[in-house]
């Protein structure tokens, strides 16, 4: 594949943008090499500036669940643009979006629109702290909730797993308020709540981990966390920025039958435009300004063009059988990849929930972050480039999930598996 134009663009970009990108994972740092620059996207494909076509399993990191450039989404955006780009005043589409989210996710009696998943999660924990009068939050190793200071934390030493910053610029005093647990560890969660449960404002979790590759919850784990939060008066926050409207129409909470106190959203509800949201029980959400004292705001929150894109996509995902078909296609892809790996004698396992999946270079079923980090990352990186050369774009990191769309039809999946047969041979 020729990448001359991408290379030239990346050279220019690196002079003006830190790392040459506007979000770190796009820079290919963990897989090596240079990113390609996209000219346009359509259906399951990205077309780069050198004319190469890529079958896309990143899907803009989750939003593009109906494929790129879907005619219905494009038409809705084109119509909205005709009425203006931003009003700085309420518009009907914001009400329709709130009605749609609260109808599809009944645990959300009220919602607030924001502009990214990060804004949604940092607003949700501010609400939890304000509503409970408590300061500590609990997160999980390997879960990512955006770049808010309270989340850029890892377990420190010491019994209470109190946090230390993972990034310069994050105050140690704030990090200490974030405790970190191991995902799928029942006893660890019980122990922490027995020790400091009365101080915990909220526990925030990706109900299906999508930021340490794809790791589903063990049977009963989410229910265990629900019971611990209820018992100790902490709020349970499901970060469904990635899983929302993807693993099921009602998100992971519908798929697993768990009712969180607050939920955060992003990605799909924007239809590819910058949108996030958080929502939950009425008595909690009524504490958000201007209804209540907990402040949160945003110039472009509820932007009419973004609402139009999101509403068009949410309409499409409500088609009868949409998620069932996507889950079947994801199963077909994962089974094909495992079969191709076996033929090549490469130890590989996959995880999947709905239309998100993960590929692990190991012979073990991966259920924990520690198991994910013990996989053969170098083998993944070689596989990533071998697939890229064969026209398949996987997430450029062994610690990211993959995403299918309704545009990935049987022929596209068959082509992916065929490419994998060759790529596993190159691992
Ligand atoms: C579960 C979850 N919660 C919050 C976020 C943050 O959303 P944004 O601020 O990037 O819109 C994300 C963002 N996901 C990453 C992909 N691992 C976005 C890709 C990127 O950072 O460029 C998320 O997955």
JSON list of C-alpha atoms and ligand atoms in Angstrom, two decimals, residues 22-26 60-61 115-121 143-147 206 208 210-211 239-243 264-267 275-276 399-401 403, ligand 1:
[
{"chain": "A", "resi": 22, "resn": "UNK", "atom": "CA", "xyz": [-6.02, 15.37, 18.13]},
{"chain": "A", "resi": 23, "resn": "UNK", "atom": "CA", "xyz": [-6.44, 12.23, 20.21]},
{"chain": "A", "resi": 24, "resn": "UNK", "atom": "CA", "xyz": [-3.48, 10.06, 21.25]},
{"chain": "A", "resi": 25, "resn": "UNK", "atom": "CA", "xyz": [-4.65, 6.60, 20.19]},
{"chain": "A", "resi": 26, "resn": "UNK", "atom": "CA", "xyz": [-4.87, 7.77, 16.56]},
{"chain": "A", "resi": 60, "resn": "UNK", "atom": "CA", "xyz": [-14.81, 6.32, 14.92]},
{"chain": "A", "resi": 61, "resn": "UNK", "atom": "CA", "xyz": [-14.37, 4.35, 18.21]},
{"chain": "A", "resi": 115, "resn": "UNK", "atom": "CA", "xyz": [-20.43, 17.45, 24.09]},
{"chain": "A", "resi": 116, "resn": "UNK", "atom": "CA", "xyz": [-18.33, 14.37, 24.84]},
{"chain": "A", "resi": 117, "resn": "UNK", "atom": "CA", "xyz": [-18.14, 11.25, 26.94]},
{"chain": "A", "resi": 118, "resn": "UNK", "atom": "CA", "xyz": [-15.56, 12.97, 29.13]},
{"chain": "A", "resi": 119, "resn": "UNK", "atom": "CA", "xyz": [-17.96, 15.79, 29.91]},
{"chain": "A", "resi": 120, "resn": "UNK", "atom": "CA", "xyz": [-20.66, 13.24, 30.68]},
{"chain": "A", "resi": 121, "resn": "UNK", "atom": "CA", "xyz": [-18.55, 11.26, 33.16]},
{"chain": "A", "resi": 143, "resn": "UNK", "atom": "CA", "xyz": [-11.64, 1.11, 32.50]},
{"chain": "A", "resi": 144, "resn": "UNK", "atom": "CA", "xyz": [-11.44, 4.49, 30.78]},
{"chain": "A", "resi": 145, "resn": "UNK", "atom": "CA", "xyz": [-13.98, 7.21, 31.43]},
{"chain": "A", "resi": 146, "resn": "UNK", "atom": "CA", "xyz": [-12.43, 10.07, 29.46]},
{"chain": "A", "resi": 147, "resn": "UNK", "atom": "CA", "xyz": [-9.65, 12.39, 30.58]},
{"chain": "A", "resi": 206, "resn": "UNK", "atom": "CA", "xyz": [-17.81, 0.26, 32.04]},
{"chain": "A", "resi": 208, "resn": "UNK", "atom": "CA", "xyz": [-18.53, -4.23, 29.48]},
{"chain": "A", "resi": 210, "resn": "UNK", "atom": "CA", "xyz": [-14.03, -1.69, 26.07]},
{"chain": "A", "resi": 211, "resn": "UNK", "atom": "CA", "xyz": [-10.83, 0.13, 26.99]},
{"chain": "A", "resi": 239, "resn": "UNK", "atom": "CA", "xyz": [-20.45, 4.45, 31.85]},
{"chain": "A", "resi": 240, "resn": "UNK", "atom": "CA", "xyz": [-22.29, 3.43, 28.68]},
{"chain": "A", "resi": 241, "resn": "UNK", "atom": "CA", "xyz": [-20.49, 5.84, 26.39]},
{"chain": "A", "resi": 242, "resn": "UNK", "atom": "CA", "xyz": [-19.34, 2.80, 24.41]},
{"chain": "A", "resi": 243, "resn": "UNK", "atom": "CA", "xyz": [-21.93, 0.13, 25.29]},
{"chain": "A", "resi": 264, "resn": "UNK", "atom": "CA", "xyz": [-23.31, 8.28, 30.91]},
{"chain": "A", "resi": 265, "resn": "UNK", "atom": "CA", "xyz": [-23.62, 8.23, 27.13]},
{"chain": "A", "resi": 266, "resn": "UNK", "atom": "CA", "xyz": [-21.68, 9.36, 24.07]},
{"chain": "A", "resi": 267, "resn": "UNK", "atom": "CA", "xyz": [-20.67, 8.15, 20.62]},
{"chain": "A", "resi": 275, "resn": "UNK", "atom": "CA", "xyz": [-22.34, 14.57, 21.74]},
{"chain": "A", "resi": 276, "resn": "UNK", "atom": "CA", "xyz": [-22.39, 13.14, 25.25]},
{"chain": "A", "resi": 399, "resn": "UNK", "atom": "CA", "xyz": [-6.14, -2.55, 24.51]},
{"chain": "A", "resi": 400, "resn": "UNK", "atom": "CA", "xyz": [-9.05, -1.35, 22.40]},
{"chain": "A", "resi": 401, "resn": "UNK", "atom": "CA", "xyz": [-12.27, -3.11, 21.46]},
{"chain": "A", "resi": 403, "resn": "UNK", "atom": "CA", "xyz": [-16.79, -2.39, 16.54]},
{"chain": "B", "resi": 1, "resn": "LIG", "atom": "C1", "xyz": [-16.30, 4.05, 28.11]},
{"chain": "B", "resi": 1, "resn": "LIG", "atom": "C2", "xyz": [-15.84, 5.42, 27.71]},
{"chain": "B", "resi": 1, "resn": "LIG", "atom": "N1", "xyz": [-16.15, 6.48, 28.48]},
{"chain": "B", "resi": 1, "resn": "LIG", "atom": "C3", "xyz": [-15.75, 7.73, 28.15]},
{"chain": "B", "resi": 1, "resn": "LIG", "atom": "C4", "xyz": [-14.99, 7.96, 27.02]},
{"chain": "B", "resi": 1, "resn": "LIG", "atom": "C5", "xyz": [-14.57, 9.38, 26.70]},
{"chain": "B", "resi": 1, "resn": "LIG", "atom": "O1", "xyz": [-15.38, 9.86, 25.65]},
{"chain": "B", "resi": 1, "resn": "LIG", "atom": "P1", "xyz": [-14.83, 11.12, 24.79]},
{"chain": "B", "resi": 1, "resn": "LIG", "atom": "O2", "xyz": [-14.51, 12.23, 25.74]},
{"chain": "B", "resi": 1, "resn": "LIG", "atom": "O3", "xyz": [-13.59, 10.63, 24.05]},
{"chain": "B", "resi": 1, "resn": "LIG", "atom": "O4", "xyz": [-15.99, 11.42, 23.85]},
{"chain": "B", "resi": 1, "resn": "LIG", "atom": "C6", "xyz": [-14.63, 6.88, 26.18]},
{"chain": "B", "resi": 1, "resn": "LIG", "atom": "C7", "xyz": [-13.79, 7.15, 24.95]},
{"chain": "B", "resi": 1, "resn": "LIG", "atom": "N2", "xyz": [-13.36, 5.98, 24.24]},
{"chain": "B", "resi": 1, "resn": "LIG", "atom": "C8", "xyz": [-12.14, 6.10, 23.51]},
{"chain": "B", "resi": 1, "resn": "LIG", "atom": "C9", "xyz": [-11.84, 4.74, 22.88]},
{"chain": "B", "resi": 1, "resn": "LIG", "atom": "N3", "xyz": [-11.20, 3.86, 23.76]},
{"chain": "B", "resi": 1, "resn": "LIG", "atom": "C10", "xyz": [-12.18, 7.20, 22.50]},
{"chain": "B", "resi": 1, "resn": "LIG", "atom": "C11", "xyz": [-11.03, 7.20, 21.52]},
{"chain": "B", "resi": 1, "resn": "LIG", "atom": "C12", "xyz": [-10.07, 8.31, 21.79]},
{"chain": "B", "resi": 1, "resn": "LIG", "atom": "O5", "xyz": [-9.75, 8.55, 22.96]},
{"chain": "B", "resi": 1, "resn": "LIG", "atom": "O6", "xyz": [-9.64, 8.93, 20.78]},
{"chain": "B", "resi": 1, "resn": "LIG", "atom": "C13", "xyz": [-15.06, 5.60, 26.53]},
{"chain": "B", "resi": 1, "resn": "LIG", "atom": "O7", "xyz": [-14.75, 4.52, 25.77]}
]
